[in-house]
Short mmCIF file of C-alpha atoms and ligand atoms in Angstrom, two decimals:
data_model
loop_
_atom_site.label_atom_id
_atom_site.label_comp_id
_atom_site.label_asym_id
_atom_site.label_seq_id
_atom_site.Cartn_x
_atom_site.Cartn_y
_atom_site.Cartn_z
CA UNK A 1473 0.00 0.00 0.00
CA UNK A 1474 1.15 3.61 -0.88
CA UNK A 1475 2.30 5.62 2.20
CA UNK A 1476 2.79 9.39 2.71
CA UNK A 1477 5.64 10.70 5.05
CA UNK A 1478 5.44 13.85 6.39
CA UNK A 1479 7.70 15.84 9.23
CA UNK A 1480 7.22 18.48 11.32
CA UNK A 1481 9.29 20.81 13.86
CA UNK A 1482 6.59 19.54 16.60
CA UNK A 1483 4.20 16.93 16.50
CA UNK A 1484 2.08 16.39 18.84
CA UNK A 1485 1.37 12.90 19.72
CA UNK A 1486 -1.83 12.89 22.76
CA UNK A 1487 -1.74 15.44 25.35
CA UNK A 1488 1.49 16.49 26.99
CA UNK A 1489 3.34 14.28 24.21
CA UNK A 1490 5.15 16.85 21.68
CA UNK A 1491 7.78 14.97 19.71
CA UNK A 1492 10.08 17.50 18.26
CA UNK A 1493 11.53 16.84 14.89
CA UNK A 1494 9.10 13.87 13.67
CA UNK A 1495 7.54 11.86 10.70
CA UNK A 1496 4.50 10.32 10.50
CA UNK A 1497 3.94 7.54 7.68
CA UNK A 1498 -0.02 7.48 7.06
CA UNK A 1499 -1.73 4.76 4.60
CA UNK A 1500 -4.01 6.06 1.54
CA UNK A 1501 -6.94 4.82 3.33
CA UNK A 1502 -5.64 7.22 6.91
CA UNK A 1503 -4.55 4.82 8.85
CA UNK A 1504 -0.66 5.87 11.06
CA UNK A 1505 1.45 4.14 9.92
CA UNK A 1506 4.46 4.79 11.38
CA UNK A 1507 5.58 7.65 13.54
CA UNK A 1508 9.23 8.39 13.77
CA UNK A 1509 11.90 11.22 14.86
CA UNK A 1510 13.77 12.44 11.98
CA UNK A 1511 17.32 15.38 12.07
CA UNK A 1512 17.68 17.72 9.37
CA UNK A 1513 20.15 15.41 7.35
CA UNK A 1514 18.12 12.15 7.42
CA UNK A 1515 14.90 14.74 6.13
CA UNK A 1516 17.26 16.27 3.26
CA UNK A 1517 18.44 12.93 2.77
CA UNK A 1518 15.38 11.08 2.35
CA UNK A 1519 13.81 13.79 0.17
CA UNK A 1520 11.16 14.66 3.07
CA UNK A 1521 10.33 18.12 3.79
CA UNK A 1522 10.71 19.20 7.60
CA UNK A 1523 7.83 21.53 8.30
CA UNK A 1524 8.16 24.60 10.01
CA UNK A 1525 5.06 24.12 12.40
CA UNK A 1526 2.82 21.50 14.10
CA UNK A 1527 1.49 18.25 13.00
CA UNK A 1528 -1.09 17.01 14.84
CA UNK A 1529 -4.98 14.71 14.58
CA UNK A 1530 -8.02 16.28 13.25
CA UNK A 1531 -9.73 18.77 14.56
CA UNK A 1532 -12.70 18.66 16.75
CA UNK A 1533 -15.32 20.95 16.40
CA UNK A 1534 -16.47 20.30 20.08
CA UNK A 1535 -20.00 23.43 19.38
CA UNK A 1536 -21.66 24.59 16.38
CA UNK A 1537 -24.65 24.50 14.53
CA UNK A 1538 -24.22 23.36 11.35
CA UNK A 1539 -27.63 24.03 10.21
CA UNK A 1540 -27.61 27.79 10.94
CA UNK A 1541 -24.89 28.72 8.10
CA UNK A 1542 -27.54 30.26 6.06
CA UNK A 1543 -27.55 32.95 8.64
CA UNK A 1544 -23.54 33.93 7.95
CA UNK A 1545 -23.62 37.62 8.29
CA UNK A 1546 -27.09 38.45 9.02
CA UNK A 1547 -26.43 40.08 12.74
CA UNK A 1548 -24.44 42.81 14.14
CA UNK A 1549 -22.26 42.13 17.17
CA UNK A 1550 -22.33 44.14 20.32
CA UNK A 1551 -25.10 44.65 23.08
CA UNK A 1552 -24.46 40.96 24.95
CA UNK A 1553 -26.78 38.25 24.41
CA UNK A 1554 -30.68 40.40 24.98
CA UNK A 1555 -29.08 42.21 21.61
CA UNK A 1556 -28.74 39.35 19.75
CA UNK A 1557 -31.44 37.55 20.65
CA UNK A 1558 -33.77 40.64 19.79
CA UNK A 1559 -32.24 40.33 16.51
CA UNK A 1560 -32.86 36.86 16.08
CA UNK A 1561 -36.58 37.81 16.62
CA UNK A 1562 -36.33 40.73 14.61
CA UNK A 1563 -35.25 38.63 11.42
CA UNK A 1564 -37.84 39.52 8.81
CA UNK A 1565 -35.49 37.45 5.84
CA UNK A 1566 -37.31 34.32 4.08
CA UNK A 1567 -34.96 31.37 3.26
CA UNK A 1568 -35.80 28.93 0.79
CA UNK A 1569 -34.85 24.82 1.55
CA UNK A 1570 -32.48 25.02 -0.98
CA UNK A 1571 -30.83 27.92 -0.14
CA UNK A 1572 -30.78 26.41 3.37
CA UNK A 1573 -28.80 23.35 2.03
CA UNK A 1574 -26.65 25.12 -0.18
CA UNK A 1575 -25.03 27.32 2.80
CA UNK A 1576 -24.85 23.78 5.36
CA UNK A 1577 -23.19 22.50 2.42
CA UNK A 1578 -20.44 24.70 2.43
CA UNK A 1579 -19.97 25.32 5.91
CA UNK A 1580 -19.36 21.51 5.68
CA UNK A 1581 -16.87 22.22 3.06
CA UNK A 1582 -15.44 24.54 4.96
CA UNK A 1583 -14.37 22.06 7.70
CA UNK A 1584 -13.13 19.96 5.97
CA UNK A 1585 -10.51 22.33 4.93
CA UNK A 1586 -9.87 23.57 8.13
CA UNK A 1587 -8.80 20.35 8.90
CA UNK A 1588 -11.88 19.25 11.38
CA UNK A 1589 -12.72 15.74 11.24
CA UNK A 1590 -15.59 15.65 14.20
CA UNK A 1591 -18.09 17.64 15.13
CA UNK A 1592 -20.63 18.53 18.15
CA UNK A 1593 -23.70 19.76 16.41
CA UNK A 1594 -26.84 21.91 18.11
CA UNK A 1595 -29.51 20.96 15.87
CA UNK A 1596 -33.16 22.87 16.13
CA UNK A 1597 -34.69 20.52 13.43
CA UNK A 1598 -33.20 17.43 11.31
CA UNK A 1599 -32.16 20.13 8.11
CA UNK A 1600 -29.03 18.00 8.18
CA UNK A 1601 -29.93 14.67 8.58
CA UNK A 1602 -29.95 14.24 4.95
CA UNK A 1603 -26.07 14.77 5.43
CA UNK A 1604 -24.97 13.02 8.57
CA UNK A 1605 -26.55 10.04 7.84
CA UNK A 1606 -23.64 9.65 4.59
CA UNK A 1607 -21.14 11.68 5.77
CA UNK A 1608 -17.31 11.35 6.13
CA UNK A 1609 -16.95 13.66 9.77
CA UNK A 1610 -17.69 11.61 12.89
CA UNK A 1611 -20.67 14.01 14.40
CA UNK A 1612 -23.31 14.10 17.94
CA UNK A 1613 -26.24 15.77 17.08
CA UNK A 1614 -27.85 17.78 20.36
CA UNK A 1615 -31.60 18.05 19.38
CA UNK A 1616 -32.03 21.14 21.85
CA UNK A 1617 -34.69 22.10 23.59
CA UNK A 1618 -35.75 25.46 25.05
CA UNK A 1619 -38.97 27.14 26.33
CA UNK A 1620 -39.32 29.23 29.30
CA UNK A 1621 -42.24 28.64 30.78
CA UNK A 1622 -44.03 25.12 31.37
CA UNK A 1623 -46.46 25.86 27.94
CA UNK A 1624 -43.37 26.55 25.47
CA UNK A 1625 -41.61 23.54 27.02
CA UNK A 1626 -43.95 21.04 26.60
CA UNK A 1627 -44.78 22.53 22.97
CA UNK A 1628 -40.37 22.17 22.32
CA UNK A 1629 -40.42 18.94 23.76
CA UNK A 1630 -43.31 17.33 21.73
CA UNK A 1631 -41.23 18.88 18.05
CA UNK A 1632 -38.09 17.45 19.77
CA UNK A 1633 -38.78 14.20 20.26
CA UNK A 1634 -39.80 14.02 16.54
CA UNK A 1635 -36.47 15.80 15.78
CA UNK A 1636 -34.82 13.02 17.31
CA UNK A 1637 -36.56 10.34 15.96
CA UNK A 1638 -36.08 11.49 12.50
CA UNK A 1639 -32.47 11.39 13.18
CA UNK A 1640 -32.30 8.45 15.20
CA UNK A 1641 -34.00 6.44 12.16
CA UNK A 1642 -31.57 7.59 9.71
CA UNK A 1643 -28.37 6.10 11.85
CA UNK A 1644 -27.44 9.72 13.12
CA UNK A 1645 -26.06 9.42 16.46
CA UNK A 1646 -28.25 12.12 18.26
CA UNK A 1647 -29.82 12.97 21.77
CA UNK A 1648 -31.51 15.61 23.25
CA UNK A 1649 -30.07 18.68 25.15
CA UNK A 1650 -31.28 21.91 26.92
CA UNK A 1651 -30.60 25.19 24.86
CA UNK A 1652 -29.10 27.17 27.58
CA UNK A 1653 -29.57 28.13 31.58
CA UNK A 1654 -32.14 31.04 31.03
CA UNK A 1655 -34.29 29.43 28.45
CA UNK A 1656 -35.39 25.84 30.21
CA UNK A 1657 -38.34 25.88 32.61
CA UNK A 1658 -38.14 23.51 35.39
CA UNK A 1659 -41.11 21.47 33.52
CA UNK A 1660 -39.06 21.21 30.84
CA UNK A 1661 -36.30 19.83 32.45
CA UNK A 1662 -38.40 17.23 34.08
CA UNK A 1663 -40.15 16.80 30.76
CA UNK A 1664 -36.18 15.40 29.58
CA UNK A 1665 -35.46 13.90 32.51
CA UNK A 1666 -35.51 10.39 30.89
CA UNK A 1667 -34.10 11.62 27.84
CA UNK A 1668 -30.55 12.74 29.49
CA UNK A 1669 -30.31 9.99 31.71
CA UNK A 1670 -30.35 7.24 29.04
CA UNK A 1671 -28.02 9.29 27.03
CA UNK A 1672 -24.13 9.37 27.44
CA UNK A 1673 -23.67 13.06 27.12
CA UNK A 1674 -25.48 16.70 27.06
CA UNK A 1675 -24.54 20.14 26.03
CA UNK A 1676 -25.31 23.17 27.60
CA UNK A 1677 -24.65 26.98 26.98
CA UNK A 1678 -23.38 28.16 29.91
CA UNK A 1679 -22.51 31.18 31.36
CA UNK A 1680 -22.00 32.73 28.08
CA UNK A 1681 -22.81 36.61 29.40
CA UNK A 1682 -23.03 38.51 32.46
CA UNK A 1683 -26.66 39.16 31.40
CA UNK A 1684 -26.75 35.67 31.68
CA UNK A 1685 -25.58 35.84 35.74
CA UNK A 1686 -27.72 38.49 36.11
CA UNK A 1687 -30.50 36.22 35.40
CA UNK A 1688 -29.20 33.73 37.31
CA UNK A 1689 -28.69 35.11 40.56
CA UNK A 1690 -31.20 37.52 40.84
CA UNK A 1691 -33.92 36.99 38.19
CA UNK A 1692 -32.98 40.49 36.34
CA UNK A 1693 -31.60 42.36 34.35
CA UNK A 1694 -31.23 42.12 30.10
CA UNK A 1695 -32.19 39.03 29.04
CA UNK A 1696 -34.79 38.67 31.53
CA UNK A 1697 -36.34 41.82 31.15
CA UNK A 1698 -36.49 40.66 27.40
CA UNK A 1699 -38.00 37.76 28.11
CA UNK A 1700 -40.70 38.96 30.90
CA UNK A 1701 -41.41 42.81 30.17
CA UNK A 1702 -41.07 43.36 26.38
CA UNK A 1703 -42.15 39.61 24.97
CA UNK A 1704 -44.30 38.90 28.36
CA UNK A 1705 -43.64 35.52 29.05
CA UNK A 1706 -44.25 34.09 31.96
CA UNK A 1707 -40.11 33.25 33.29
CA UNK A 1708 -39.88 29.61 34.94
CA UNK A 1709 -36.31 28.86 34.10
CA UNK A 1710 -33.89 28.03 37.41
CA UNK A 1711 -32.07 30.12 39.39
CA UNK A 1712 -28.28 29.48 40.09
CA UNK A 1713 -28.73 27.08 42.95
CA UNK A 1714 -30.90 24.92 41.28
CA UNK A 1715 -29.16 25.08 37.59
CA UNK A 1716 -26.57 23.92 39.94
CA UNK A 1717 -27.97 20.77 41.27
CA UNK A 1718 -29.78 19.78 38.14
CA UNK A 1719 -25.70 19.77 36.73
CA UNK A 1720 -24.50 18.16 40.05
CA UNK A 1721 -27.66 15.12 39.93
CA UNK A 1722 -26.26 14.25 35.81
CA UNK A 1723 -22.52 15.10 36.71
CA UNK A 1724 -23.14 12.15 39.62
CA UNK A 1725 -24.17 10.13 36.71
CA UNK A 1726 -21.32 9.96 35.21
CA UNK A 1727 -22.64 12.21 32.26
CA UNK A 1728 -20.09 13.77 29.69
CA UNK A 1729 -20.78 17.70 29.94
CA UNK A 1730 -20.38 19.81 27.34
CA UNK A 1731 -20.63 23.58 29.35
CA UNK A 1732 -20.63 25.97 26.27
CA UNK A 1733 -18.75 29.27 26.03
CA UNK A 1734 -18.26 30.12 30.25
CA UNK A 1735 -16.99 34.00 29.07
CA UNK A 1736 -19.00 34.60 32.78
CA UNK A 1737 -18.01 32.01 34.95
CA UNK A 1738 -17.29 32.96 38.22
CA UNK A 1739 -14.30 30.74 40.21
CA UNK A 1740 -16.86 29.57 42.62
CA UNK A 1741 -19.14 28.80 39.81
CA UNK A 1742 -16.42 27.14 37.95
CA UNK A 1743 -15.49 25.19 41.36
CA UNK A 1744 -18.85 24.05 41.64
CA UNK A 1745 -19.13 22.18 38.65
CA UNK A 1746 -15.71 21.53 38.78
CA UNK A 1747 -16.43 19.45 41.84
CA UNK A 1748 -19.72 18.06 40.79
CA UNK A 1749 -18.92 16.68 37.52
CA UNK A 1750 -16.11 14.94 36.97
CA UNK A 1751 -16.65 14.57 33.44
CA UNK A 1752 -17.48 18.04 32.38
CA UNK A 1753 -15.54 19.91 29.16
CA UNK A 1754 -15.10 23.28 29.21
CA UNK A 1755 -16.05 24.97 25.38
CA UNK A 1756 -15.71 28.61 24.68
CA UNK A 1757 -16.15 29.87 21.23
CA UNK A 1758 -13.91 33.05 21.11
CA UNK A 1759 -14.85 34.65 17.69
CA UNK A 1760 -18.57 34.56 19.17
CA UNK A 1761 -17.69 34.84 22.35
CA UNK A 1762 -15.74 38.47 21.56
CA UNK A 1763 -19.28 38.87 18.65
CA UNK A 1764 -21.62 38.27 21.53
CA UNK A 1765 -19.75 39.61 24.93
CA UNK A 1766 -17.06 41.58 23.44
CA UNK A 1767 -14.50 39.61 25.84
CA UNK A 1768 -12.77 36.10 26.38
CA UNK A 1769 -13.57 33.45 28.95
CA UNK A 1770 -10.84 33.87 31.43
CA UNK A 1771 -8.66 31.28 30.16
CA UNK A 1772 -5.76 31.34 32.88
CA UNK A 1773 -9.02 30.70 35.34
CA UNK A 1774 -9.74 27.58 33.28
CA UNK A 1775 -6.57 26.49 33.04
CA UNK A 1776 -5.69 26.97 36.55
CA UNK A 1777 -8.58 24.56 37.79
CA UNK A 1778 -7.65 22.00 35.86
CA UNK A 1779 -10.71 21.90 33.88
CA UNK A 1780 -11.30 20.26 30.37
CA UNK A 1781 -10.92 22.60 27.76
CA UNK A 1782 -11.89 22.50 23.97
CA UNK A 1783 -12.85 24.88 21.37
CA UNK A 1784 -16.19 25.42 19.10
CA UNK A 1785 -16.83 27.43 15.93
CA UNK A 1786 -20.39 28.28 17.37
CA UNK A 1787 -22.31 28.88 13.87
CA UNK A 1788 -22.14 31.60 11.37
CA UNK A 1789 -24.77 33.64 12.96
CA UNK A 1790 -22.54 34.71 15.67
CA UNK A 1791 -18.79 34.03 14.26
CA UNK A 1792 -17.03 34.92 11.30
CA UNK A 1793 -15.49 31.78 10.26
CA UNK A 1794 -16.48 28.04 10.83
CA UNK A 1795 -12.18 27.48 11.85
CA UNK A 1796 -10.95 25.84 14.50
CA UNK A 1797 -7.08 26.75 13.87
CA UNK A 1798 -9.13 30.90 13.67
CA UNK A 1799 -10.46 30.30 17.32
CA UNK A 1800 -6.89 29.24 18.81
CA UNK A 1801 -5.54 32.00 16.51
CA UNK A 1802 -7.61 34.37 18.95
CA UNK A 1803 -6.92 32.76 21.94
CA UNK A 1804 -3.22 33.36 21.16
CA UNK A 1805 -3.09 36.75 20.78
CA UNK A 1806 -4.79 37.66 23.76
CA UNK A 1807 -3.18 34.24 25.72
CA UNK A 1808 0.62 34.47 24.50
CA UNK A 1809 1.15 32.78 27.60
CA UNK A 1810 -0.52 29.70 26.65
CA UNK A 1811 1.75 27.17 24.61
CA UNK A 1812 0.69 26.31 20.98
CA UNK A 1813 1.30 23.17 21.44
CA UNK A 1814 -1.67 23.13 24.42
CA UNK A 1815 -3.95 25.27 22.07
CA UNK A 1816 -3.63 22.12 19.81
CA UNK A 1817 -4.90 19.62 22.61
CA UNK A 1818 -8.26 21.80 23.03
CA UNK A 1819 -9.10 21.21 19.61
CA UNK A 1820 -8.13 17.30 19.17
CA UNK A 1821 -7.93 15.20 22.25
CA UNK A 1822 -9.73 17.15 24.77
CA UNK A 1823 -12.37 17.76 21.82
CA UNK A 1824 -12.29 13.99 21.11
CA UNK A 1825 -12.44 13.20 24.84
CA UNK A 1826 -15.03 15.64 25.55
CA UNK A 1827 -17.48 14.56 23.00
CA UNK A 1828 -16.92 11.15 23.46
CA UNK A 1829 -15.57 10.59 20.02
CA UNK A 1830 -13.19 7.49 20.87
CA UNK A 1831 -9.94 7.16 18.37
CA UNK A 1832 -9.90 10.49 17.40
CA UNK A 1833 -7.85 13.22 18.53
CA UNK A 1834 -4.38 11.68 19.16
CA UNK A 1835 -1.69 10.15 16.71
CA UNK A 1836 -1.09 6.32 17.88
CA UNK A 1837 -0.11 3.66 15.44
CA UNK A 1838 -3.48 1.94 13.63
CA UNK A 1839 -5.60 4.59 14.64
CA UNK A 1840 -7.18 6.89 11.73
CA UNK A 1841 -7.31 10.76 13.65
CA UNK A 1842 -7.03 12.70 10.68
CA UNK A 1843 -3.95 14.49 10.13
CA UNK A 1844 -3.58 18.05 10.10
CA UNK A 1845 -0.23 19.96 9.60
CA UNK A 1846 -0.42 23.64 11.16
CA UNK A 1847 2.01 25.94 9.65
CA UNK A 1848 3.09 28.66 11.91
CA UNK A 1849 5.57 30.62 10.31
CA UNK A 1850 6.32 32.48 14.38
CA UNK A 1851 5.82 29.20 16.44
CA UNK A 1852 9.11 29.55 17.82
CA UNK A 1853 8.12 32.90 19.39
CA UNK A 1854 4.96 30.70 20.45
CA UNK A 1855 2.60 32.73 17.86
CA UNK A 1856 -0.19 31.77 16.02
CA UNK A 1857 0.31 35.04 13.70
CA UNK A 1858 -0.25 34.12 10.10
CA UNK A 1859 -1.05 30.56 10.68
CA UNK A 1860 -3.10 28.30 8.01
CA UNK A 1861 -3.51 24.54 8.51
CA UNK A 1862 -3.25 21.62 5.48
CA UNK A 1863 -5.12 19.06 6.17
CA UNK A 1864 -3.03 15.94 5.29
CA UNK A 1865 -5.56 13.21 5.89
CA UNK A 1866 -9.45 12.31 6.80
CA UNK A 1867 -10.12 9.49 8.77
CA UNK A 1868 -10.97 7.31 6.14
CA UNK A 1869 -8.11 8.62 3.50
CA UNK A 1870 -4.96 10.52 2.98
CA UNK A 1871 -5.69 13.66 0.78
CA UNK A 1872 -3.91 15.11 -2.07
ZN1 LIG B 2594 -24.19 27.69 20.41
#
């Protein structure tokens, strides 16, 4: 069988493993085949080219919403999260199926050059199935649910279970999820109950604003004066203490956690769940998170606790790009601190860990991860700058 070899400066292996100076042999049909350190000479010698840069497994795309890309430019950023979702409900724009399919399309194009193999995917409706069910990317599809009183849950819940069905009958792995703390009454919750404890794993946008606290703690501010005074719904959705336990009762199931964006955790917060739910993953989005808040999640905070950490493209209503190398390319410039080389395990193993996408995410011999080669042209001065990634090989085949 015809092999590839390909070298890089730093290639990293599974977390905390960075080979410097190393070849990886990979099979037409992805598999590793070998992975090997190489010096300068042996490279020249053996007519391989020694990267300046990273190699490393596909990319995990641990949030988006894949079948939102028709909305790729539609809102303006700025005003927190009661801004945006004002101008979600002030969206007067008609979009026709096909239109709708054409944009998925390419934002599934557009992983696959960015080098993302896997993906976490909110879905409202099953738009995509028609996709997953033949694709190439590994994928979890989080049918999500929101309403914020007991009437709009139980209407979400009865469309939801249909979503999931549709889904479920066309091989796509999928379960349900709640949309976010503010937007799930407590009937709702009960109403999935069943739902999250057969499945392995939930997502959850979390802490994403401080509108969002304020709503939390004290039943205020933006986003619930949206919700109560100008759209006059009736506002069941938890408080902190018991968004708290409801995380604490599945985190002492075992459940894999996917806590989305946390720009507004607080260290007790983050301690909380930290403690509560051992198998929780950390996933800020930072071009949405800057869209949306304007700021980071506090990433030597994360970092400090110990936390999983990955990285999400959110969708193309609130970020610019659908790139995972883009979102680490942000996180360095305001993070310099941060080695590249740790940027890279947020978006493969912890990714692959956190979503529970098993063989993906680290370089071993026999396994099929994808390969991506990251070419940063400053990584010796540990920057990101000018940074574009080649994706050298799928899962299921080496590329060009
Ligand atoms: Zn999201």
């Amino acid at each position: 069988m015809e092999t590839r070899r390909i070298a890089a400066r730093n290639v990293l292996l599974g977390r905390g493993e960075l080979l410097h100076n190393g070849v990886v042999t990979i099979a037409q049909d992805g598999t590793v085949v070998a992975i090997e350190n190489i010096t300068d000479e042996q490279a020249k010698r053996e007519g391989v080219e020694l990267h300046e840069g990273f190699l490393c497994a596909g990319f995990v795309n641990a949030h988006t919403h894949s079948e939102l890309a028709f909305l790729d430019g539609l809102f303006l950023p700025g005003g927190s999260m009661a801004a945006f979702l004002r101008q979600i409900d002030a969206l007067r724009v008609q979009f026709d199926p096909d239109t709708i399919r054409a944009a998925q399309a390419k934002g599934y194009e557009t992983f696959a050059k960015e080098g993302i193999v896997a993906y976490a995917d909110i879905s409202n409706d099953a738009s995509t199935a028609y996709f997953k069910k033949n694709e190439t990317f590994r994928s979890v599809s989080f049918v999500e649910m929101f309403g914020v009183n007991a009437t709009l849950g139980e209407a979400a819940y009865k469309v939801g279970e249909e979503v999931l069905a549709t889904y479920r009958a066309q091989g796509v792995e999928a379960y349900m999820t709640p949309h976010a703390t503010y937007s799930v009454s407590d009937r709702l919750w009960k109403l999935m109950q069943a739902q999250l404890e057969a499945s392995p794993i939930f997502s959850l946008h979390y802490a994403e604003t401080s509108q969002e606290i304020d709503f939390l703690e004290r039943k205020a501010g933006a986003i619930y004066d949206l919700f109560h005074r100008d759209w006059g719904r009736a506002v069941e959705a938890y408080g902190l203490k018991d968004m708290e336990s409801t995380l604490a009762y599945y985190g002492g199931l075992g459940k894999h956690i996917l806590l989305v964006h946390c720009v507004a955790l607080s260290p007790v917060m983050l301690d909380f769940v930290k403690a509560s739910c051992p198998q929780v993953t950390m996933v800020p989005c930072p071009e949405s998170n800057l869209f949306i808040e304007g700021r980071l999640a506090d990433y030597n905070l994360l970092r400090a606790s110990g936390v999983r950490l990955a990285v999400g493209t959110d969708s193309l209503s609130s970020s610019p790009t659908l790139s995972i190398l883009k979102q680490l390319e942000v996180v360095n410039a305001y993070y310099p601190n941060i080695p590249i080389a740790e940027l890279l395990e947020w978006a493969t193993i912890n990714g692959a860990e956190g979503c529970l996408f098993d063989g993906l995410g680290a370089l071993k011999i026999g396994a099929h991860p994808g390969l991506n080669l990251v070419l940063a042209p400053e990584w010796e001065q540990g920057s990101l700058h000018r940074a574009c990634v080649h994706p050298v090989a799928t899962q299921t085949a080496l590329l060009n």
